[in-house]
Amino acid sequence: MVNSFSFAESEAFLLLLTIGAYYVGVVINRKVRKPFTNPLLIAICLLIPVLTSLGIDYEHYEKGSHAISLLLSPTVVALGYTLHCQIKYIKGNVTRILLAITAGSIVGVLSVVAICLALNTPHLLMVSMEPKSVTMPIALGITSRTGGLLPLTAISVFICGIFGSIIGPWFLRKIGIKSPLAVGLAMGSASHGVGTSRALQIGQLEGAVAGMAIGLMGVWTAVVIPLVEQIIK
Amino acid sequence: MKGVVIILLFLSIGELISYLTGGFIPGNIFGMVIMFLSLQMGIVKEESVSSVSKFLTKNMAIMFLPAGVGLMVAYEIIAENWISILLNITMTTLLVMATVGFIADKKGSDNGK
């Protein structure tokens, strides 16, 4: 019993499961090009039952797959390069971009507060959901400082990303937003990295501004949340 | 390899700045800004960071997977508060998108393309 589980819980096997599940997602996505065949969504739907049936708990899985999560922080740094490459398309729109994202981060946090107050949601949950439009490492950083539940933040950020990347392009078309700059910014600021990866499929400029929006949205939200929390108190 | 060292160096400097400024803004954001400025000012050459940066940003989605699997332990939190979570995520995501989209999409004056 113990021996068979020690193999299933080895780092190599957990990495194989993780990357393998994602690869299956990519293959399915290539075959069936639909928003809901999102590789990430498929990988999660595969991994959870597999881990559960192998008796691997999340704590163990998280430890084993830590190497993958660890890459997020350097990736945020690497986005500085993406921004550098696309800056020529962005110059001249700086004021508008800053204005849009400042408004976006304020609306993002306040709308969570408003919905939570209206539904009488516990403060702990509200705090955990406030940074949901922000890229994972920043969101987790914000929540660990405000004392929220890290798993709930991770989930909110995550579902937010998937939801936005599936619904976003359709929704933006419906409300008549067409310029690549606006589409990219909207996708990146509402749905961070996952939205950015979707924006990249629409176009290079969309992807680049979405990448920039991740950073700006992250910084602004990190500033807005403590202020809002102070006001609520 | 050089690119990896540069990224980790900027990340570390970013973490240090974050620590010195009270952790208000995470270190990786400072790292991103340092990366951007270094490239703009020519302190770092594009070639030295391009391949590793492209690799990382291209594979960004998979880095969310371990956190996404966290859904399996959050079952109780979700089950108890699913209305709030569902409403928050759908409504606010669309609100943020519309807000940012409308402000950024000033018709006629878009020289972004």
mmCIF file of C-alpha atoms in Angstrom:
data_model
loop_
_atom_site.group_PDB
_atom_site.id
_atom_site.type_symbol
_atom_site.label_atom_id
_atom_site.label_comp_id
_atom_site.label_asym_id
_atom_site.label_seq_id
_atom_site.Cartn_x
_atom_site.Cartn_y
_atom_site.Cartn_z
ATOM 1 C CA MET A 1 0.000 0.000 0.000
ATOM 2 C CA VAL A 2 2.619 2.487 1.106
ATOM 3 C CA ASN A 3 4.963 1.586 -1.751
ATOM 4 C CA SER A 4 2.423 2.008 -4.516
ATOM 5 C CA PHE A 5 1.432 5.421 -3.205
ATOM 6 C CA SER A 6 4.964 6.671 -2.854
ATOM 7 C CA PHE A 7 5.366 6.245 -6.612
ATOM 8 C CA ALA A 8 2.095 8.043 -7.337
ATOM 9 C CA GLU A 9 3.211 10.865 -5.097
ATOM 10 C CA SER A 10 6.700 11.236 -6.567
ATOM 11 C CA GLU A 11 7.494 14.584 -8.138
ATOM 12 C CA ALA A 12 8.342 13.088 -11.504
ATOM 13 C CA PHE A 13 4.975 11.366 -11.743
ATOM 14 C CA LEU A 14 3.057 14.464 -10.627
ATOM 15 C CA LEU A 15 4.897 16.572 -13.209
ATOM 16 C CA LEU A 16 4.103 13.993 -15.858
ATOM 17 C CA LEU A 17 0.425 14.039 -14.870
ATOM 18 C CA THR A 18 0.312 17.839 -14.898
ATOM 19 C CA ILE A 19 2.094 18.426 -18.181
ATOM 20 C CA GLY A 20 0.480 15.344 -19.733
ATOM 21 C CA ALA A 21 -3.022 16.545 -18.845
ATOM 22 C CA TYR A 22 -2.238 19.953 -20.327
ATOM 23 C CA TYR A 23 -0.880 18.345 -23.465
ATOM 24 C CA VAL A 24 -4.091 16.341 -23.884
ATOM 25 C CA GLY A 25 -5.948 19.647 -23.528
ATOM 26 C CA VAL A 26 -3.814 21.244 -26.246
ATOM 27 C CA VAL A 27 -4.402 18.298 -28.603
ATOM 28 C CA ILE A 28 -8.173 18.389 -28.056
ATOM 29 C CA ASN A 29 -8.174 22.160 -28.531
ATOM 30 C CA ARG A 30 -6.352 21.750 -31.851
ATOM 31 C CA LYS A 31 -8.953 19.239 -33.054
ATOM 32 C CA VAL A 32 -12.037 21.035 -31.739
ATOM 33 C CA ARG A 33 -11.554 24.791 -31.931
ATOM 34 C CA LYS A 34 -14.248 25.868 -29.499
ATOM 35 C CA PRO A 35 -13.965 28.267 -26.548
ATOM 36 C CA PHE A 36 -14.906 25.522 -24.065
ATOM 37 C CA THR A 37 -12.105 23.233 -25.291
ATOM 38 C CA ASN A 38 -9.708 25.481 -23.405
ATOM 39 C CA PRO A 39 -6.575 23.378 -22.655
ATOM 40 C CA LEU A 40 -6.426 24.587 -19.094
ATOM 41 C CA LEU A 41 -10.081 23.749 -18.442
ATOM 42 C CA ILE A 42 -9.650 20.282 -19.962
ATOM 43 C CA ALA A 43 -6.475 19.658 -17.945
ATOM 44 C CA ILE A 44 -8.227 20.543 -14.670
ATOM 45 C CA CYS A 45 -11.223 18.365 -15.501
ATOM 46 C CA LEU A 46 -8.809 15.480 -16.186
ATOM 47 C CA LEU A 47 -6.462 16.030 -13.250
ATOM 48 C CA ILE A 48 -8.950 16.323 -10.404
ATOM 49 C CA PRO A 49 -10.603 12.908 -10.921
ATOM 50 C CA VAL A 50 -7.237 11.260 -11.640
ATOM 51 C CA LEU A 51 -5.664 12.634 -8.447
ATOM 52 C CA THR A 52 -8.740 11.765 -6.438
ATOM 53 C CA SER A 53 -8.844 8.178 -7.709
ATOM 54 C CA LEU A 54 -5.116 7.751 -7.022
ATOM 55 C CA GLY A 55 -5.680 9.019 -3.500
ATOM 56 C CA ILE A 56 -3.292 11.950 -3.893
ATOM 57 C CA ASP A 57 -4.390 14.904 -1.793
ATOM 58 C CA TYR A 58 -4.010 18.460 -2.981
ATOM 59 C CA GLU A 59 -1.386 19.352 -0.417
ATOM 60 C CA HIS A 60 0.826 16.656 -1.839
ATOM 61 C CA TYR A 61 0.035 17.520 -5.419
ATOM 62 C CA GLU A 62 0.792 21.174 -4.784
ATOM 63 C CA LYS A 63 4.213 20.275 -3.373
ATOM 64 C CA GLY A 64 4.985 18.016 -6.310
ATOM 65 C CA SER A 65 3.882 20.514 -8.953
ATOM 66 C CA HIS A 66 5.540 23.437 -7.199
ATOM 67 C CA ALA A 67 8.187 23.653 -9.937
ATOM 68 C CA ILE A 68 5.521 24.706 -12.444
ATOM 69 C CA SER A 69 3.904 27.333 -10.214
ATOM 70 C CA LEU A 70 7.358 28.663 -9.428
ATOM 71 C CA LEU A 71 7.736 29.803 -13.043
ATOM 72 C CA LEU A 72 4.927 32.347 -12.733
ATOM 73 C CA SER A 73 7.047 35.005 -11.067
ATOM 74 C CA PRO A 74 9.869 34.959 -13.668
ATOM 75 C CA THR A 75 7.156 35.001 -16.343
ATOM 76 C CA VAL A 76 5.771 38.261 -15.012
ATOM 77 C CA VAL A 77 9.309 39.677 -15.295
ATOM 78 C CA ALA A 78 9.505 38.331 -18.867
ATOM 79 C CA LEU A 79 6.357 40.310 -19.719
ATOM 80 C CA GLY A 80 8.615 43.367 -19.518
ATOM 81 C CA TYR A 81 10.196 42.049 -22.704
ATOM 82 C CA THR A 82 6.798 41.629 -24.413
ATOM 83 C CA LEU A 83 5.962 45.197 -23.505
ATOM 84 C CA HIS A 84 9.314 46.420 -24.837
ATOM 85 C CA CYS A 85 8.644 44.732 -28.203
ATOM 86 C CA GLN A 86 5.196 46.268 -28.603
ATOM 87 C CA ILE A 87 5.769 49.713 -27.136
ATOM 88 C CA LYS A 88 5.752 51.394 -30.558
ATOM 89 C CA TYR A 89 2.060 50.508 -30.973
ATOM 90 C CA ILE A 90 1.240 51.830 -27.558
ATOM 91 C CA LYS A 91 2.982 55.198 -27.570
ATOM 92 C CA GLY A 92 0.498 58.013 -28.047
ATOM 93 C CA ASN A 93 -2.222 56.091 -26.228
ATOM 94 C CA VAL A 94 -0.607 56.202 -22.818
ATOM 95 C CA THR A 95 -3.102 58.527 -21.136
ATOM 96 C CA ARG A 96 -6.076 56.601 -22.431
ATOM 97 C CA ILE A 97 -4.574 53.267 -21.393
ATOM 98 C CA LEU A 98 -3.779 54.487 -17.886
ATOM 99 C CA LEU A 99 -7.245 55.983 -17.545
ATOM 100 C CA ALA A 100 -8.954 52.802 -18.773
ATOM 101 C CA ILE A 101 -7.010 50.511 -16.454
ATOM 102 C CA THR A 102 -7.310 52.794 -13.439
ATOM 103 C CA ALA A 103 -11.073 52.822 -13.955
ATOM 104 C CA GLY A 104 -11.033 49.070 -14.584
ATOM 105 C CA SER A 105 -9.217 48.245 -11.354
ATOM 106 C CA ILE A 106 -11.484 50.496 -9.291
ATOM 107 C CA VAL A 107 -14.621 49.052 -10.918
ATOM 108 C CA GLY A 108 -13.220 45.543 -10.440
ATOM 109 C CA VAL A 109 -12.668 45.908 -6.701
ATOM 110 C CA LEU A 110 -15.774 48.008 -5.967
ATOM 111 C CA SER A 111 -18.070 45.687 -7.889
ATOM 112 C CA VAL A 112 -16.873 42.743 -5.790
ATOM 113 C CA VAL A 113 -17.470 44.771 -2.631
ATOM 114 C CA ALA A 114 -20.934 45.813 -3.838
ATOM 115 C CA ILE A 115 -22.031 42.287 -4.757
ATOM 116 C CA CYS A 116 -20.633 40.840 -1.525
ATOM 117 C CA LEU A 117 -22.378 43.462 0.608
ATOM 118 C CA ALA A 118 -25.621 42.925 -1.285
ATOM 119 C CA LEU A 119 -25.442 39.155 -0.774
ATOM 120 C CA ASN A 120 -24.164 39.431 2.786
ATOM 121 C CA THR A 121 -21.043 37.453 1.889
ATOM 122 C CA PRO A 122 -18.545 37.070 4.768
ATOM 123 C CA HIS A 123 -15.736 39.634 4.721
ATOM 124 C CA LEU A 124 -13.133 36.860 4.481
ATOM 125 C CA LEU A 125 -14.584 35.707 1.171
ATOM 126 C CA MET A 126 -14.901 39.254 -0.123
ATOM 127 C CA VAL A 127 -11.238 39.962 0.587
ATOM 128 C CA SER A 128 -10.294 36.733 -1.155
ATOM 129 C CA MET A 129 -12.225 37.646 -4.294
ATOM 130 C CA GLU A 130 -11.190 41.295 -4.601
ATOM 131 C CA PRO A 131 -8.054 40.668 -6.692
ATOM 132 C CA LYS A 132 -9.790 38.205 -9.043
ATOM 133 C CA SER A 133 -8.992 40.170 -12.202
ATOM 134 C CA VAL A 134 -5.301 40.247 -11.383
ATOM 135 C CA THR A 135 -2.593 37.862 -12.545
ATOM 136 C CA MET A 136 -2.093 34.922 -10.160
ATOM 137 C CA PRO A 137 1.223 35.829 -8.455
ATOM 138 C CA ILE A 138 0.063 39.376 -7.757
ATOM 139 C CA ALA A 139 -3.399 38.269 -6.659
ATOM 140 C CA LEU A 140 -1.937 35.724 -4.243
ATOM 141 C CA GLY A 141 0.467 38.385 -2.987
ATOM 142 C CA ILE A 142 -2.393 40.786 -2.361
ATOM 143 C CA THR A 143 -4.535 38.167 -0.603
ATOM 144 C CA SER A 144 -1.707 36.967 1.612
ATOM 145 C CA ARG A 145 -1.370 40.554 2.835
ATOM 146 C CA THR A 146 -5.076 41.197 3.336
ATOM 147 C CA GLY A 147 -5.424 37.847 5.113
ATOM 148 C CA GLY A 148 -7.873 36.198 2.730
ATOM 149 C CA LEU A 149 -8.150 32.559 1.744
ATOM 150 C CA LEU A 150 -5.448 31.795 -0.809
ATOM 151 C CA PRO A 151 -7.272 28.846 -2.418
ATOM 152 C CA LEU A 152 -10.385 30.965 -2.936
ATOM 153 C CA THR A 153 -8.306 33.728 -4.525
ATOM 154 C CA ALA A 154 -6.629 31.185 -6.783
ATOM 155 C CA ILE A 155 -10.014 29.801 -7.803
ATOM 156 C CA SER A 156 -11.571 33.223 -8.368
ATOM 157 C CA VAL A 157 -8.597 34.395 -10.410
ATOM 158 C CA PHE A 158 -8.674 31.184 -12.288
ATOM 159 C CA ILE A 159 -12.390 31.037 -13.088
ATOM 160 C CA CYS A 160 -12.250 34.728 -13.939
ATOM 161 C CA GLY A 161 -9.528 34.006 -16.471
ATOM 162 C CA ILE A 162 -11.316 31.076 -18.076
ATOM 163 C CA PHE A 163 -14.690 32.843 -18.091
ATOM 164 C CA GLY A 164 -13.250 36.009 -19.602
ATOM 165 C CA SER A 165 -11.271 34.200 -22.246
ATOM 166 C CA ILE A 166 -14.299 32.183 -23.317
ATOM 167 C CA ILE A 167 -16.940 34.934 -23.178
ATOM 168 C CA GLY A 168 -14.711 38.001 -23.711
ATOM 169 C CA PRO A 169 -14.251 38.170 -27.497
ATOM 170 C CA TRP A 170 -17.978 37.558 -28.038
ATOM 171 C CA PHE A 171 -19.018 40.025 -25.326
ATOM 172 C CA LEU A 172 -16.725 42.791 -26.604
ATOM 173 C CA ARG A 173 -18.084 42.346 -30.128
ATOM 174 C CA LYS A 174 -21.652 42.540 -28.776
ATOM 175 C CA ILE A 175 -21.048 45.850 -27.013
ATOM 176 C CA GLY A 176 -19.320 47.250 -30.095
ATOM 177 C CA ILE A 177 -15.706 47.393 -28.967
ATOM 178 C CA LYS A 178 -13.517 46.737 -31.986
ATOM 179 C CA SER A 179 -10.142 48.482 -31.822
ATOM 180 C CA PRO A 180 -7.291 46.012 -31.155
ATOM 181 C CA LEU A 181 -5.989 48.244 -28.395
ATOM 182 C CA ALA A 182 -9.308 48.240 -26.537
ATOM 183 C CA VAL A 183 -9.969 44.524 -27.040
ATOM 184 C CA GLY A 184 -6.489 43.594 -25.793
ATOM 185 C CA LEU A 185 -6.664 45.909 -22.802
ATOM 186 C CA ALA A 186 -10.124 44.667 -21.843
ATOM 187 C CA MET A 187 -9.094 41.003 -22.103
ATOM 188 C CA GLY A 188 -5.865 41.506 -20.158
ATOM 189 C CA SER A 189 -7.333 43.642 -17.418
ATOM 190 C CA ALA A 190 -10.408 41.501 -16.789
ATOM 191 C CA SER A 191 -8.839 38.080 -17.292
ATOM 192 C CA HIS A 192 -5.052 38.513 -16.851
ATOM 193 C CA GLY A 193 -2.790 35.807 -18.325
ATOM 194 C CA VAL A 194 -5.542 33.494 -19.471
ATOM 195 C CA GLY A 195 -7.268 36.402 -21.225
ATOM 196 C CA THR A 196 -3.919 37.424 -22.690
ATOM 197 C CA SER A 197 -3.334 34.004 -24.187
ATOM 198 C CA ARG A 198 -6.780 34.275 -25.804
ATOM 199 C CA ALA A 199 -6.061 37.836 -26.991
ATOM 200 C CA LEU A 200 -2.881 36.557 -28.659
ATOM 201 C CA GLN A 201 -5.043 34.281 -30.785
ATOM 202 C CA ILE A 202 -7.010 37.301 -32.022
ATOM 203 C CA GLY A 203 -3.897 39.285 -32.927
ATOM 204 C CA GLN A 204 -0.365 40.272 -31.963
ATOM 205 C CA LEU A 205 -1.242 43.784 -30.864
ATOM 206 C CA GLU A 206 -4.223 42.539 -28.861
ATOM 207 C CA GLY A 207 -1.915 40.086 -27.113
ATOM 208 C CA ALA A 208 0.755 42.672 -26.428
ATOM 209 C CA VAL A 209 -1.558 45.246 -24.868
ATOM 210 C CA ALA A 210 -3.249 42.481 -22.899
ATOM 211 C CA GLY A 211 0.166 41.579 -21.521
ATOM 212 C CA MET A 212 0.731 45.171 -20.544
ATOM 213 C CA ALA A 213 -2.711 45.341 -18.974
ATOM 214 C CA ILE A 214 -1.786 42.412 -16.711
ATOM 215 C CA GLY A 215 0.998 44.440 -15.153
ATOM 216 C CA LEU A 216 -0.860 47.728 -14.891
ATOM 217 C CA MET A 217 -4.005 46.087 -13.566
ATOM 218 C CA GLY A 218 -1.906 44.222 -11.018
ATOM 219 C CA VAL A 219 -0.163 47.331 -9.771
ATOM 220 C CA TRP A 220 -3.318 49.434 -9.672
ATOM 221 C CA THR A 221 -5.321 46.756 -7.932
ATOM 222 C CA ALA A 222 -2.550 46.274 -5.372
ATOM 223 C CA VAL A 223 -2.914 50.003 -4.660
ATOM 224 C CA VAL A 224 -6.725 50.146 -4.789
ATOM 225 C CA ILE A 225 -7.492 47.185 -2.492
ATOM 226 C CA PRO A 226 -5.764 48.499 0.661
ATOM 227 C CA LEU A 227 -7.452 51.864 0.113
ATOM 228 C CA VAL A 228 -10.893 50.301 -0.306
ATOM 229 C CA GLU A 229 -10.325 48.052 2.714
ATOM 230 C CA GLN A 230 -9.371 51.093 4.779
ATOM 231 C CA ILE A 231 -12.590 52.874 3.742
ATOM 232 C CA ILE A 232 -14.767 49.854 4.562
ATOM 233 C CA LYS A 233 -13.238 49.586 8.032
ATOM 234 C CA MET B 1 21.235 30.796 -20.068
ATOM 235 C CA LYS B 2 22.193 34.463 -19.870
ATOM 236 C CA GLY B 3 18.526 35.358 -20.206
ATOM 237 C CA VAL B 4 17.592 33.148 -17.268
ATOM 238 C CA VAL B 5 20.243 34.840 -15.127
ATOM 239 C CA ILE B 6 18.994 38.296 -16.162
ATOM 240 C CA ILE B 7 15.377 37.438 -15.397
ATOM 241 C CA LEU B 8 16.256 35.943 -12.019
ATOM 242 C CA LEU B 9 18.492 38.916 -11.250
ATOM 243 C CA PHE B 10 15.687 41.389 -12.045
ATOM 244 C CA LEU B 11 13.225 39.280 -10.101
ATOM 245 C CA SER B 12 15.551 39.306 -7.096
ATOM 246 C CA ILE B 13 16.090 43.067 -7.344
ATOM 247 C CA GLY B 14 12.316 43.398 -7.642
ATOM 248 C CA GLU B 15 11.793 41.260 -4.550
ATOM 249 C CA LEU B 16 14.311 43.395 -2.679
ATOM 250 C CA ILE B 17 12.555 46.625 -3.701
ATOM 251 C CA SER B 18 9.236 45.062 -2.723
ATOM 252 C CA TYR B 19 10.665 44.121 0.665
ATOM 253 C CA LEU B 20 12.169 47.582 1.212
ATOM 254 C CA THR B 21 8.915 49.303 0.229
ATOM 255 C CA GLY B 22 6.863 47.229 2.649
ATOM 256 C CA GLY B 23 5.634 44.602 0.191
ATOM 257 C CA PHE B 24 2.856 46.823 -1.098
ATOM 258 C CA ILE B 25 3.634 45.876 -4.693
ATOM 259 C CA PRO B 26 4.916 42.349 -5.406
ATOM 260 C CA GLY B 27 8.546 41.913 -6.456
ATOM 261 C CA ASN B 28 7.741 40.386 -9.827
ATOM 262 C CA ILE B 29 5.978 43.594 -10.900
ATOM 263 C CA PHE B 30 9.061 45.625 -10.040
ATOM 264 C CA GLY B 31 11.026 42.994 -11.951
ATOM 265 C CA MET B 32 8.831 43.490 -15.010
ATOM 266 C CA VAL B 33 9.320 47.261 -14.876
ATOM 267 C CA ILE B 34 13.094 46.851 -14.466
ATOM 268 C CA MET B 35 13.129 44.462 -17.436
ATOM 269 C CA PHE B 36 11.148 46.907 -19.576
ATOM 270 C CA LEU B 37 13.296 49.911 -18.642
ATOM 271 C CA SER B 38 16.586 48.009 -19.090
ATOM 272 C CA LEU B 39 15.537 46.992 -22.594
ATOM 273 C CA GLN B 40 14.349 50.494 -23.443
ATOM 274 C CA MET B 41 17.584 52.065 -22.232
ATOM 275 C CA GLY B 42 19.710 49.439 -23.955
ATOM 276 C CA ILE B 43 21.249 48.158 -20.724
ATOM 277 C CA VAL B 44 20.034 44.696 -21.672
ATOM 278 C CA LYS B 45 20.079 43.554 -25.291
ATOM 279 C CA GLU B 46 16.886 42.126 -26.770
ATOM 280 C CA GLU B 47 18.660 38.969 -27.969
ATOM 281 C CA SER B 48 19.862 37.996 -24.527
ATOM 282 C CA VAL B 49 16.366 37.726 -23.050
ATOM 283 C CA SER B 50 14.166 37.092 -26.085
ATOM 284 C CA SER B 51 14.240 33.281 -26.253
ATOM 285 C CA VAL B 52 13.636 32.637 -22.549
ATOM 286 C CA SER B 53 11.001 35.406 -22.364
ATOM 287 C CA LYS B 54 9.137 33.995 -25.333
ATOM 288 C CA PHE B 55 9.310 30.508 -23.862
ATOM 289 C CA LEU B 56 7.929 31.668 -20.514
ATOM 290 C CA THR B 57 5.133 33.890 -21.836
ATOM 291 C CA LYS B 58 4.129 31.308 -24.445
ATOM 292 C CA ASN B 59 3.699 28.652 -21.766
ATOM 293 C CA MET B 60 2.116 30.910 -19.196
ATOM 294 C CA ALA B 61 -1.219 29.085 -19.203
ATOM 295 C CA ILE B 62 0.141 25.806 -17.810
ATOM 296 C CA MET B 63 1.557 27.622 -14.783
ATOM 297 C CA PHE B 64 -2.016 28.200 -13.658
ATOM 298 C CA LEU B 65 -2.750 24.492 -13.642
ATOM 299 C CA PRO B 66 -1.583 23.588 -10.103
ATOM 300 C CA ALA B 67 -3.641 26.464 -8.715
ATOM 301 C CA GLY B 68 -6.590 25.408 -10.863
ATOM 302 C CA VAL B 69 -6.438 21.905 -9.422
ATOM 303 C CA GLY B 70 -6.897 23.633 -6.061
ATOM 304 C CA LEU B 71 -10.584 23.548 -6.954
ATOM 305 C CA MET B 72 -10.589 20.020 -5.504
ATOM 306 C CA VAL B 73 -9.919 21.222 -1.963
ATOM 307 C CA ALA B 74 -12.029 24.317 -2.277
ATOM 308 C CA TYR B 75 -15.142 22.264 -2.872
ATOM 309 C CA GLU B 76 -16.661 23.241 0.475
ATOM 310 C CA ILE B 77 -15.938 26.964 0.078
ATOM 311 C CA ILE B 78 -17.463 26.918 -3.387
ATOM 312 C CA ALA B 79 -20.464 24.803 -2.370
ATOM 313 C CA GLU B 80 -21.317 27.137 0.504
ATOM 314 C CA ASN B 81 -20.930 30.364 -1.420
ATOM 315 C CA TRP B 82 -21.523 29.438 -5.019
ATOM 316 C CA ILE B 83 -24.112 32.161 -5.674
ATOM 317 C CA SER B 84 -21.781 34.879 -4.456
ATOM 318 C CA ILE B 85 -18.773 33.450 -6.277
ATOM 319 C CA LEU B 86 -20.684 32.913 -9.507
ATOM 320 C CA LEU B 87 -22.240 36.389 -9.483
ATOM 321 C CA ASN B 88 -18.988 38.074 -8.522
ATOM 322 C CA ILE B 89 -16.952 36.436 -11.207
ATOM 323 C CA THR B 90 -19.385 36.745 -14.091
ATOM 324 C CA MET B 91 -20.715 40.224 -13.340
ATOM 325 C CA THR B 92 -17.475 41.877 -12.360
ATOM 326 C CA THR B 93 -15.461 40.316 -15.178
ATOM 327 C CA LEU B 94 -17.921 41.709 -17.713
ATOM 328 C CA LEU B 95 -18.046 45.066 -15.896
ATOM 329 C CA VAL B 96 -14.260 45.408 -15.929
ATOM 330 C CA MET B 97 -14.121 44.398 -19.578
ATOM 331 C CA ALA B 98 -16.780 46.901 -20.585
ATOM 332 C CA THR B 99 -15.242 49.719 -18.527
ATOM 333 C CA VAL B 100 -11.736 49.222 -19.879
ATOM 334 C CA GLY B 101 -13.006 48.542 -23.387
ATOM 335 C CA PHE B 102 -15.188 51.637 -23.631
ATOM 336 C CA ILE B 103 -12.565 54.019 -22.260
ATOM 337 C CA ALA B 104 -9.784 52.573 -24.418
ATOM 338 C CA ASP B 105 -11.973 52.390 -27.517
ATOM 339 C CA LYS B 106 -12.258 56.078 -28.301
ATOM 340 C CA LYS B 107 -13.430 55.863 -31.863
ATOM 341 C CA GLY B 108 -11.705 57.804 -34.598
ATOM 342 C CA SER B 109 -8.636 58.726 -32.628
ATOM 343 C CA ASP B 110 -7.184 55.255 -32.368
ATOM 344 C CA ASN B 111 -3.731 55.300 -33.831
ATOM 345 C CA GLY B 112 -2.935 51.980 -32.234
ATOM 346 C CA LYS B 113 -3.007 50.172 -35.547
#
